[in-house]
XYZ file of C-alpha atoms in Angstrom:
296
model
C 78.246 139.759 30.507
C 75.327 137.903 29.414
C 73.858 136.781 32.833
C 72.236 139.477 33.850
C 70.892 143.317 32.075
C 72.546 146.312 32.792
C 69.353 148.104 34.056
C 69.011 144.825 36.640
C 72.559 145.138 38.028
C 71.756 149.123 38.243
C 68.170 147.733 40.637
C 70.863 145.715 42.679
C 73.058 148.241 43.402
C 70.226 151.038 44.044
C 68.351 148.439 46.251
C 71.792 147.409 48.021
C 72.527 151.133 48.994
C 69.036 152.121 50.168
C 69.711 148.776 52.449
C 72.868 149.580 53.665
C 72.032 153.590 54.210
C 68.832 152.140 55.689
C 71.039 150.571 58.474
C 73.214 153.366 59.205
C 69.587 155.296 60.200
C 68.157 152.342 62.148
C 72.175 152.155 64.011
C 71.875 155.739 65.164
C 68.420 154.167 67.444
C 68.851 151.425 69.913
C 68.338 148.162 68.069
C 67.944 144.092 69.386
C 70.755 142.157 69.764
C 70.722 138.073 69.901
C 73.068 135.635 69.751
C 72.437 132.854 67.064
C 75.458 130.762 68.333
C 78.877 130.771 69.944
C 80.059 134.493 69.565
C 77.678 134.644 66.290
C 75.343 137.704 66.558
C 72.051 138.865 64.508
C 70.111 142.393 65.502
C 66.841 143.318 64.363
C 68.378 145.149 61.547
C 70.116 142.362 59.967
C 66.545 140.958 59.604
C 64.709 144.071 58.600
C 67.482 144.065 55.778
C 67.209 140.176 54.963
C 63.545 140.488 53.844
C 63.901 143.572 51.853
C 66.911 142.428 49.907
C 64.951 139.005 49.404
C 61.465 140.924 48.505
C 63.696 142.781 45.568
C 65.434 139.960 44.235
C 62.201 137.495 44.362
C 60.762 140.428 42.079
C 63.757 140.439 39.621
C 64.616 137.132 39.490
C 61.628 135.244 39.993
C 62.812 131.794 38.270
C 65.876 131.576 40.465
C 66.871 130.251 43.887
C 67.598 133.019 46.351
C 69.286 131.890 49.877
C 69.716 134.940 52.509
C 71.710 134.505 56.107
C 69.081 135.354 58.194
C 66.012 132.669 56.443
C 67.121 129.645 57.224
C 64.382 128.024 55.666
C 65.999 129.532 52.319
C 69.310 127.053 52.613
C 66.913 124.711 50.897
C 67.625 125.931 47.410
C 70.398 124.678 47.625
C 70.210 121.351 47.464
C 66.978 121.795 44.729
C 68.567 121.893 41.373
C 68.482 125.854 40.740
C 71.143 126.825 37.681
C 71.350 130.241 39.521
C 71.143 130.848 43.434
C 71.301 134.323 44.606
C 72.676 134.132 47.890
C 72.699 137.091 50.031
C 74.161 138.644 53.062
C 72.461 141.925 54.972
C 75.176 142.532 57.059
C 79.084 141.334 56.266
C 80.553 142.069 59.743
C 77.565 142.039 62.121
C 80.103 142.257 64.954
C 81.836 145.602 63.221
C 78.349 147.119 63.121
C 77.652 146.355 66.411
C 80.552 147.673 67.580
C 79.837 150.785 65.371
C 83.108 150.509 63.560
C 83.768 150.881 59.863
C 84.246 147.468 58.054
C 81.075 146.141 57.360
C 78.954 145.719 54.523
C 75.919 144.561 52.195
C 76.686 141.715 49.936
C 75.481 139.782 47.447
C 76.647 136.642 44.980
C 75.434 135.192 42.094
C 76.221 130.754 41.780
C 75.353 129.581 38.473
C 76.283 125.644 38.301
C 78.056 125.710 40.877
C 80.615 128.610 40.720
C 80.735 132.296 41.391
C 80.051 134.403 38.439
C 79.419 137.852 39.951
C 79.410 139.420 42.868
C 78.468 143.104 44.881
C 79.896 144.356 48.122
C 78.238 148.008 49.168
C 80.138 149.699 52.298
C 77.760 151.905 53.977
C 80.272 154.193 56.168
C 82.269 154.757 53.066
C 78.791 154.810 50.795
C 81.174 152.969 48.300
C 79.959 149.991 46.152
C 82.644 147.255 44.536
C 80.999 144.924 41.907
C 81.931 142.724 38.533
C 82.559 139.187 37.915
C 83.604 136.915 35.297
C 83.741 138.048 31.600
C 82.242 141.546 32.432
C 85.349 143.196 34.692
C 85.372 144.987 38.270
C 83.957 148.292 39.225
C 83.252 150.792 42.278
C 81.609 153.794 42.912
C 81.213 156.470 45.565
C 78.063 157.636 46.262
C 76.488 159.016 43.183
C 79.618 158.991 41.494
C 80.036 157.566 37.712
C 80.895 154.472 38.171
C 84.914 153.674 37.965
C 87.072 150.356 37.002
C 88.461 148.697 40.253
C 91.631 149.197 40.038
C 93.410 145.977 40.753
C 97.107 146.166 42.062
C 99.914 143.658 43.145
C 101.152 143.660 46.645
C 105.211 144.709 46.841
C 107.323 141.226 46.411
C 107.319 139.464 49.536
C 110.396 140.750 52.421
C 111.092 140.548 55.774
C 109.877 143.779 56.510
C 106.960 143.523 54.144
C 104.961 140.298 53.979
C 100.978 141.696 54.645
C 98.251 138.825 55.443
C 94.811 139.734 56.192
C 94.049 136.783 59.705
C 90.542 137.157 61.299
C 90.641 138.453 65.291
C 89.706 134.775 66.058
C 92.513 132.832 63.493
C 95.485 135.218 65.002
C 94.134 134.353 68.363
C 94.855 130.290 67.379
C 96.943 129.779 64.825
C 99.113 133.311 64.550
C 101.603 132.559 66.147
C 102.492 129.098 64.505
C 102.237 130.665 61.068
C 105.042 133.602 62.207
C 107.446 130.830 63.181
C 106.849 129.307 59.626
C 107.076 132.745 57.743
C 109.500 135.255 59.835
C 108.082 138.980 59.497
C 105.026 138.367 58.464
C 102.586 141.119 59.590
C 98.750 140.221 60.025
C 96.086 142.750 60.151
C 92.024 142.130 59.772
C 88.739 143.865 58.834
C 85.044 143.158 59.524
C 83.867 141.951 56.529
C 84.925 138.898 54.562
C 84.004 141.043 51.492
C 85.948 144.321 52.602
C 89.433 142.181 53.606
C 89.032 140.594 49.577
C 88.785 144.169 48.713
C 92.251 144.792 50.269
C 94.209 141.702 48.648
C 92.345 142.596 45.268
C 94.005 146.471 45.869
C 97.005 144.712 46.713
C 97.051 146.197 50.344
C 97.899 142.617 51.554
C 99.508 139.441 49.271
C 97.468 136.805 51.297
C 93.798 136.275 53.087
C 93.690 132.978 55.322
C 90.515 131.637 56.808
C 90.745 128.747 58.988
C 87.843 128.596 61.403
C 85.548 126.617 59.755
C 82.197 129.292 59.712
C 82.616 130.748 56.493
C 79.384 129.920 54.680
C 78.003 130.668 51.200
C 76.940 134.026 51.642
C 80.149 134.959 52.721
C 81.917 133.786 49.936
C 80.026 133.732 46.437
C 80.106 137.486 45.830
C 83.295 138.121 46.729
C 85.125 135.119 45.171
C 83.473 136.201 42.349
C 85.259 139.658 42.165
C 88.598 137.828 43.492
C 88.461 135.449 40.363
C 87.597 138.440 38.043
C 90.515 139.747 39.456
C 93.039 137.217 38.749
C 93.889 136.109 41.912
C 93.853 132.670 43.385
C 90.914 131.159 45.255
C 92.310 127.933 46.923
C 92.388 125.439 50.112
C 95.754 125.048 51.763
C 96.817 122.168 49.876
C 96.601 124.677 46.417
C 93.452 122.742 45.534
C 90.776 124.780 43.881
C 87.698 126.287 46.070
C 84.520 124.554 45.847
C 80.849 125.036 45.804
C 79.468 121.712 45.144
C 77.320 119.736 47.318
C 80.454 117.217 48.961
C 82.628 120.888 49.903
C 79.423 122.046 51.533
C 77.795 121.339 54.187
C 74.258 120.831 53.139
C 72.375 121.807 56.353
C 74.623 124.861 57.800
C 75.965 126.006 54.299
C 79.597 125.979 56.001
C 82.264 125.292 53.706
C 84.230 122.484 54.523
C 87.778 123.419 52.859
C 89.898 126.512 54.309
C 90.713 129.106 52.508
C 92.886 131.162 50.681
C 92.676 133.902 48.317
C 96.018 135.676 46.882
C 98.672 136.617 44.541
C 101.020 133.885 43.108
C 103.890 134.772 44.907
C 101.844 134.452 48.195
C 100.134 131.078 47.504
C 103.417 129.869 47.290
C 103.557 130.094 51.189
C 101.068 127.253 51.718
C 103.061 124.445 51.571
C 104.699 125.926 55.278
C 101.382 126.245 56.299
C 100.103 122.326 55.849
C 101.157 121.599 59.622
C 98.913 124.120 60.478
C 96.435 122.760 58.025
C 96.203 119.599 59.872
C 96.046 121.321 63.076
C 92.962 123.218 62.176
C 91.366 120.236 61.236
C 92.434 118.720 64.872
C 90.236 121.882 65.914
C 86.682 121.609 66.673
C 84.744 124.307 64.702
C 82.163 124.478 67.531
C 85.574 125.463 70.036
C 87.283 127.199 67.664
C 86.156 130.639 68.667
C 86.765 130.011 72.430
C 90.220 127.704 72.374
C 93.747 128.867 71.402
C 96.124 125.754 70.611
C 99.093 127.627 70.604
């Protein structure tokens, strides 16, 4: 790993921990709520976290382009020539948190010309941190723990009575039931966290994670692509084309990626071709009704 020092990635995990332990304190208080779109929520704690997490990586990294969820003013560096944009996400799962259940998290990526290099996903309720990327290997830790390899592991071969994908609430809700008539027995099951359900396919709890509707945005997917490329594993659209993070596959006001996507073993990826008549179908779907209308 030459991208970064060993006693920097130790500040980023210390700083990500005191952040995330920082919100289980501030949870246990009442805190704000406010909506920031359609069934997209933000609480005062999300934005006490944003500016500390930015604060420590302005002071690390001072010569690269840092973009956090909750500064919009931030998606600028994007677009201004940076080789390396931090981008960074207080709170994977806002709704989970809210909700005061388990599966969300503290993340952060690194993009260096335009593709995920690294990447660090802390879990507060299980004080566990995942964390690697490419030509340095995965790794997790509980607590103070030494830190441990991730151990990465191959779902069973696909069967009737065993074919695991990880669907958000909201892509089960519209496009479940289409993908069960293409793939009999499949069994779909979902987390908070974007970062926490790559976890899973990376442990090989599930084969297959499909995202369809069209919010996913860059600091939901640099850090953990990262670790899902470290891994091995496949990090694709539906058509099998690679994932992107250039300017066209982005959008360069919302940071929304423009491609689906899918991240898996082999075996699994070779589902998508059933899948392109839902592709198309998503794409029939307006992202601003996708949360709200079921097509099927």
């Amino acid at each position: 790993m030459l991208y970064i020092s060993d006693n920097q990635d130790q500040k980023i995990r210390i700083l990500m921990r005191d952040c995330g332990q920082q919100a289980q304190k501030m949870a246990l208080e009442p805190f704000e709520i406010s909506e920031k779109g359609p069934n997209d929520y933000v609480t005062n704690i999300d934005q006490c976290l944003d500016k500390q997490l930015t604060a420590g990586f302005l002071q690390l990294f001072p010569e690269d382009g840092i973009i956090t969820e909750e500064n919009p003013l931030s998606r600028t560096a994007f677009n201004e020539n940076y080789p390396r944009i931090w981008c960074i996400d207080p709170l994977d799962g806002t709704e989970d948190f809210i909700q005061k259940k388990l599966y969300y998290s503290v993340m952060v990526g690194l993009l260096s010309n335009n593709e995920p290099i690294a990447g660090w996903i802390y879990a507060p309720t299980f004080d566990k941190m995942y964390w690697g990327g490419k030509n340095w290997g995965l790794f997790q830790t509980v607590g103070d723990e030494n830190s441990q390899p991730l151990a990465i592991a191959s779902p069973p071969p696909i069967a009737r009575e065993n074919c695991k994908i990880i669907l958000g609430d909201k892509d089960q809700k519209n496009f479940g039931p289409a993908i069960a008539q293409q793939i009999p027995g499949v069994q779909f099951y979902s987390l908070g966290s974007f970062g926490l359900k790559v976890i899973e396919i990376i442990e090989g709890k599930a084969g297959l994670y499909l995202y369809f509707n069209g919010r996913v945005k860059l600091w939901d997917t640099v850090g953990p692509l990262a670790l899902a490329k470290a891994a091995g594993l496949i990090c694709c659209d539906l058509d099998g084309e690679p994932l992107k993070w250039t300017a066209d596959s982005i959008d360069p006001v919302t940071l929304t990626h423009k491609q689906a996507i899918a991240i898996g073993w082999p075996e699994y990826i070779e589902l998508l071709p059933k899948l392109r008549k839902i592709k198309t179908l998503s794409h029939l779907l307006p992202s601003s009704l996708a949360d709200t209308l079921s097509i099927f």
